[in-house]
Short mmCIF file of N, CA and C in Angstrom, two decimals:
data_model
loop_
_atom_site.label_atom_id
_atom_site.label_comp_id
_atom_site.label_asym_id
_atom_site.label_seq_id
_atom_site.Cartn_x
_atom_site.Cartn_y
_atom_site.Cartn_z
N MET A 11 -14.50 -42.77 -3.66
CA MET A 11 -14.90 -41.31 -3.43
C MET A 11 -14.03 -40.57 -2.79
N LYS A 12 -13.35 -41.01 -1.62
CA LYS A 12 -12.50 -40.23 -1.08
C LYS A 12 -11.32 -39.87 -1.87
N PHE A 13 -10.68 -40.71 -2.97
CA PHE A 13 -9.60 -39.96 -3.76
C PHE A 13 -10.37 -38.98 -4.89
N LYS A 14 -11.35 -39.24 -5.19
CA LYS A 14 -11.97 -37.91 -5.99
C LYS A 14 -12.07 -36.76 -5.45
N CYS A 15 -12.63 -36.82 -4.03
CA CYS A 15 -12.75 -35.71 -3.18
C CYS A 15 -11.14 -35.03 -2.85
N TYR A 16 -10.24 -35.96 -2.75
CA TYR A 16 -9.01 -35.60 -2.76
C TYR A 16 -8.30 -34.65 -3.85
N ALA A 17 -8.67 -35.13 -5.03
CA ALA A 17 -8.29 -34.20 -6.28
C ALA A 17 -9.15 -32.90 -6.09
N ASP A 18 -10.47 -32.88 -5.70
CA ASP A 18 -11.11 -31.51 -5.61
C ASP A 18 -10.10 -30.87 -4.53
N CYS A 19 -9.99 -31.31 -3.43
CA CYS A 19 -9.11 -30.57 -2.43
C CYS A 19 -7.71 -30.21 -2.86
N LEU A 20 -7.41 -30.84 -3.53
CA LEU A 20 -5.84 -30.62 -4.25
C LEU A 20 -5.94 -29.39 -5.27
N LEU A 21 -6.80 -29.40 -6.11
CA LEU A 21 -7.12 -28.37 -7.19
C LEU A 21 -7.64 -27.22 -6.50
N ASN A 22 -8.37 -27.16 -5.69
CA ASN A 22 -9.03 -25.93 -4.69
C ASN A 22 -7.70 -25.30 -3.82
N GLY A 23 -6.91 -26.32 -3.37
CA GLY A 23 -5.91 -25.79 -2.68
C GLY A 23 -4.47 -25.27 -3.20
N MET A 24 -4.48 -25.55 -4.38
CA MET A 24 -3.63 -24.90 -5.40
C MET A 24 -4.02 -23.84 -5.78
N GLY A 25 -5.28 -23.37 -5.90
CA GLY A 25 -5.83 -22.06 -6.37
C GLY A 25 -6.11 -22.39 -7.68
N PHE A 26 -6.41 -23.52 -8.13
CA PHE A 26 -6.77 -23.91 -9.63
C PHE A 26 -8.05 -23.65 -10.06
N MET A 27 -9.08 -23.36 -8.98
CA MET A 27 -10.36 -23.44 -9.48
C MET A 27 -10.96 -21.87 -9.21
N ASP A 28 -11.97 -21.59 -10.11
CA ASP A 28 -12.69 -20.33 -10.05
C ASP A 28 -13.80 -20.27 -8.94
N SER A 29 -14.44 -19.22 -9.00
CA SER A 29 -15.34 -18.99 -8.05
C SER A 29 -16.81 -19.96 -8.23
N ASN A 30 -16.80 -20.37 -9.49
CA ASN A 30 -17.78 -21.54 -9.65
C ASN A 30 -17.50 -22.78 -9.38
N GLY A 31 -16.31 -23.03 -8.68
CA GLY A 31 -16.16 -24.52 -8.68
C GLY A 31 -15.14 -25.20 -9.70
N LYS A 32 -15.18 -24.39 -10.98
CA LYS A 32 -14.67 -25.01 -12.09
C LYS A 32 -13.10 -24.80 -12.39
N LEU A 33 -12.41 -25.56 -13.15
CA LEU A 33 -10.97 -25.10 -13.32
C LEU A 33 -10.79 -24.07 -13.89
N ASP A 34 -9.93 -23.21 -13.77
CA ASP A 34 -9.61 -21.81 -14.22
C ASP A 34 -8.48 -21.96 -15.25
N ALA A 35 -8.96 -22.36 -16.57
CA ALA A 35 -8.05 -22.81 -17.40
C ALA A 35 -7.31 -21.63 -17.84
N GLU A 36 -7.96 -20.53 -18.00
CA GLU A 36 -7.52 -19.33 -18.53
C GLU A 36 -6.28 -18.62 -17.53
N GLY A 37 -6.66 -18.72 -16.39
CA GLY A 37 -5.81 -18.24 -15.45
C GLY A 37 -4.54 -19.10 -15.55
N LEU A 38 -4.68 -20.61 -15.49
CA LEU A 38 -3.39 -21.18 -15.40
C LEU A 38 -2.86 -20.71 -16.88
N HIS A 39 -3.24 -20.55 -17.78
CA HIS A 39 -2.41 -20.33 -19.14
C HIS A 39 -1.72 -18.77 -19.07
N GLU A 40 -2.66 -18.13 -18.26
CA GLU A 40 -2.08 -16.74 -18.19
C GLU A 40 -0.87 -16.65 -17.21
N TRP A 41 -0.89 -17.56 -16.07
CA TRP A 41 0.25 -17.71 -15.23
C TRP A 41 1.45 -18.22 -15.69
N GLY A 42 1.17 -19.10 -16.80
CA GLY A 42 2.30 -19.92 -17.42
C GLY A 42 2.47 -21.11 -17.04
N ILE A 43 1.25 -21.69 -16.12
CA ILE A 43 1.35 -23.05 -15.83
C ILE A 43 1.01 -24.08 -17.06
N LEU A 44 0.12 -23.56 -17.94
CA LEU A 44 -0.25 -24.56 -18.95
C LEU A 44 0.39 -23.78 -20.31
N ASN A 45 1.22 -24.47 -20.82
CA ASN A 45 1.50 -23.95 -22.28
C ASN A 45 0.51 -23.83 -23.23
N ASP A 46 0.63 -23.35 -24.42
CA ASP A 46 -0.47 -23.43 -25.47
C ASP A 46 -1.06 -24.69 -25.90
N GLU A 47 -0.52 -25.55 -25.91
CA GLU A 47 -1.08 -26.92 -26.20
C GLU A 47 -1.93 -27.65 -25.18
N SER A 48 -1.28 -27.45 -23.89
CA SER A 48 -1.82 -27.94 -22.70
C SER A 48 -3.32 -27.31 -22.39
N TYR A 49 -3.24 -25.85 -22.87
CA TYR A 49 -4.49 -25.23 -22.37
C TYR A 49 -5.32 -25.44 -23.58
N GLU A 50 -5.32 -25.67 -24.77
CA GLU A 50 -6.20 -26.35 -25.59
C GLU A 50 -6.58 -27.68 -25.04
N ASN A 51 -5.92 -28.48 -24.83
CA ASN A 51 -6.28 -29.79 -24.16
C ASN A 51 -7.20 -29.49 -23.09
N MET A 52 -6.75 -28.73 -22.15
CA MET A 52 -7.74 -28.39 -20.67
C MET A 52 -9.04 -27.94 -21.44
N LEU A 53 -8.98 -27.06 -22.42
CA LEU A 53 -10.38 -26.52 -22.76
C LEU A 53 -11.22 -27.76 -23.38
N GLU A 54 -10.50 -28.74 -23.74
CA GLU A 54 -11.50 -29.75 -24.15
C GLU A 54 -12.06 -30.78 -23.13
N CYS A 55 -11.05 -30.71 -22.02
CA CYS A 55 -11.73 -31.27 -20.65
C CYS A 55 -12.65 -30.68 -20.20
N LYS A 56 -12.48 -29.35 -19.87
CA LYS A 56 -13.77 -28.46 -19.43
C LYS A 56 -14.89 -28.61 -20.20
N ALA A 57 -14.88 -28.78 -21.53
CA ALA A 57 -16.06 -29.02 -22.52
C ALA A 57 -16.80 -30.10 -21.94
N ALA A 58 -16.02 -31.44 -21.89
CA ALA A 58 -16.37 -32.47 -21.43
C ALA A 58 -16.85 -32.92 -19.91
N ASN A 59 -16.40 -32.07 -19.11
CA ASN A 59 -16.76 -32.09 -17.71
C ASN A 59 -17.58 -30.83 -16.99
N ASP A 60 -17.52 -29.72 -17.68
CA ASP A 60 -18.17 -28.71 -16.96
C ASP A 60 -19.42 -28.51 -16.58
N MET A 61 -20.21 -29.60 -17.10
CA MET A 61 -21.78 -29.67 -16.54
C MET A 61 -21.73 -30.60 -15.40
N GLU A 62 -20.69 -31.17 -14.97
CA GLU A 62 -20.70 -32.12 -13.61
C GLU A 62 -20.95 -30.96 -12.34
N ASP A 63 -21.83 -31.47 -11.63
CA ASP A 63 -22.39 -30.50 -10.39
C ASP A 63 -21.51 -31.13 -9.23
N ASP A 64 -21.30 -32.47 -9.23
CA ASP A 64 -20.67 -32.89 -7.98
C ASP A 64 -19.05 -32.37 -8.10
N PRO A 65 -18.70 -31.56 -7.13
CA PRO A 65 -17.35 -31.35 -7.07
C PRO A 65 -16.16 -32.10 -7.32
N CYS A 66 -16.58 -33.40 -6.39
CA CYS A 66 -15.33 -34.47 -6.55
C CYS A 66 -15.43 -35.12 -7.68
N GLU A 67 -16.57 -35.49 -8.16
CA GLU A 67 -16.63 -36.14 -9.56
C GLU A 67 -15.93 -35.18 -10.58
N TYR A 68 -16.34 -33.95 -10.65
CA TYR A 68 -15.72 -32.92 -11.44
C TYR A 68 -14.34 -33.04 -11.66
N SER A 69 -13.60 -32.63 -10.36
CA SER A 69 -12.16 -32.60 -10.56
C SER A 69 -11.41 -33.92 -10.76
N PHE A 70 -12.14 -34.92 -10.29
CA PHE A 70 -11.47 -36.32 -10.89
C PHE A 70 -11.69 -36.41 -12.30
N GLY A 71 -12.73 -36.00 -12.87
CA GLY A 71 -13.05 -36.01 -14.34
C GLY A 71 -11.88 -35.18 -15.00
N MET A 72 -11.71 -34.06 -14.31
CA MET A 72 -10.71 -33.18 -15.08
C MET A 72 -9.16 -33.65 -14.84
N MET A 73 -8.84 -34.21 -13.89
CA MET A 73 -7.76 -34.83 -13.81
C MET A 73 -7.28 -35.98 -14.66
N LEU A 74 -8.43 -36.91 -14.90
CA LEU A 74 -8.19 -37.86 -15.87
C LEU A 74 -8.06 -37.70 -17.22
N CYS A 75 -8.92 -36.44 -17.67
CA CYS A 75 -8.98 -36.17 -18.91
C CYS A 75 -7.70 -35.44 -19.29
N ALA A 76 -6.96 -34.57 -18.19
CA ALA A 76 -5.95 -33.76 -18.56
C ALA A 76 -4.76 -34.67 -18.60
N ARG A 77 -4.72 -35.91 -17.85
CA ARG A 77 -3.72 -36.93 -17.98
C ARG A 77 -3.83 -37.46 -19.17
N MET A 78 -4.95 -37.76 -19.54
CA MET A 78 -5.13 -38.85 -20.95
C MET A 78 -4.52 -37.84 -22.01
N LEU A 79 -5.00 -36.40 -22.44
CA LEU A 79 -4.79 -35.69 -23.32
C LEU A 79 -3.18 -35.20 -23.08
N ASN A 80 -2.47 -35.19 -22.10
CA ASN A 80 -1.21 -34.65 -21.78
C ASN A 80 -0.17 -35.61 -21.87
N SER A 81 -0.54 -36.96 -21.84
CA SER A 81 0.30 -38.02 -21.68
C SER A 81 1.47 -38.07 -22.82
N GLU A 82 1.05 -37.59 -24.10
CA GLU A 82 1.92 -37.54 -25.46
C GLU A 82 3.16 -36.22 -24.96
N GLU A 83 2.53 -35.30 -24.30
CA GLU A 83 3.69 -33.93 -23.98
C GLU A 83 4.15 -34.17 -22.73
N GLU A 84 4.20 -35.17 -22.00
CA GLU A 84 4.27 -35.23 -20.39
C GLU A 84 5.85 -34.36 -20.09
N ASN A 85 6.61 -34.88 -20.77
CA ASN A 85 7.89 -34.25 -20.45
C ASN A 85 7.90 -32.80 -20.84
N TYR A 86 7.50 -32.45 -21.85
CA TYR A 86 7.34 -31.01 -22.27
C TYR A 86 6.43 -30.22 -21.17
N TYR A 87 5.37 -30.75 -20.88
CA TYR A 87 4.33 -30.02 -19.82
C TYR A 87 5.35 -29.97 -18.68
N SER A 88 5.96 -30.90 -18.01
CA SER A 88 6.76 -30.96 -16.84
C SER A 88 7.74 -30.06 -16.87
N ASP A 89 8.34 -30.02 -17.97
CA ASP A 89 9.56 -28.75 -18.07
C ASP A 89 8.68 -27.49 -18.03
N GLU A 90 7.61 -27.27 -18.59
CA GLU A 90 6.91 -25.87 -18.41
C GLU A 90 6.54 -25.68 -17.09
N VAL A 91 6.18 -26.49 -16.25
CA VAL A 91 5.60 -26.33 -15.18
C VAL A 91 6.72 -25.84 -14.18
N ASP A 92 7.93 -26.65 -14.29
CA ASP A 92 9.32 -26.52 -13.68
C ASP A 92 9.57 -24.79 -13.75
N GLU A 93 9.70 -24.57 -15.05
CA GLU A 93 10.16 -23.26 -15.41
C GLU A 93 9.22 -22.16 -15.04
N ALA A 94 7.93 -22.20 -14.86
CA ALA A 94 6.93 -21.45 -14.38
C ALA A 94 7.18 -21.28 -12.95
N ALA A 95 7.59 -22.34 -12.09
CA ALA A 95 7.51 -22.49 -10.70
C ALA A 95 8.86 -21.81 -10.39
N GLU A 96 9.95 -22.14 -11.06
CA GLU A 96 11.20 -21.36 -11.02
C GLU A 96 11.11 -19.89 -11.18
N GLU A 97 10.60 -19.34 -12.20
CA GLU A 97 10.21 -17.87 -12.43
C GLU A 97 9.22 -17.15 -11.23
N ARG A 98 8.44 -17.95 -10.65
CA ARG A 98 7.51 -17.44 -9.63
C ARG A 98 8.67 -17.18 -8.33
N ARG A 99 9.44 -18.44 -8.12
CA ARG A 99 10.26 -17.98 -7.06
C ARG A 99 11.37 -17.13 -6.87
N ARG A 100 11.73 -16.66 -8.29
CA ARG A 100 12.41 -15.59 -8.53
C ARG A 100 12.10 -14.19 -8.34
N LYS A 101 10.81 -14.18 -8.33
CA LYS A 101 10.05 -12.76 -8.06
C LYS A 101 9.94 -12.50 -6.82
#
């Protein structure tokens, strides 16, 4: 359970959650953290997990789902995150 709550702490600490405690996929897409394909995958994960009330279970479920759906595009996704982070540093 501690690891599941750690996942929740990470997502909250990075500002990835909305005011309802759910992943802000739209915001992550707008900020350039999620590319179009990753965004679509994340919407699938949200559909599968958004009814979970326990924040630790929810966050862990989202991370597992995202990892599974994004495993095929892992290198592309990593490059997108690196580029988005670099762009934010330049501002």
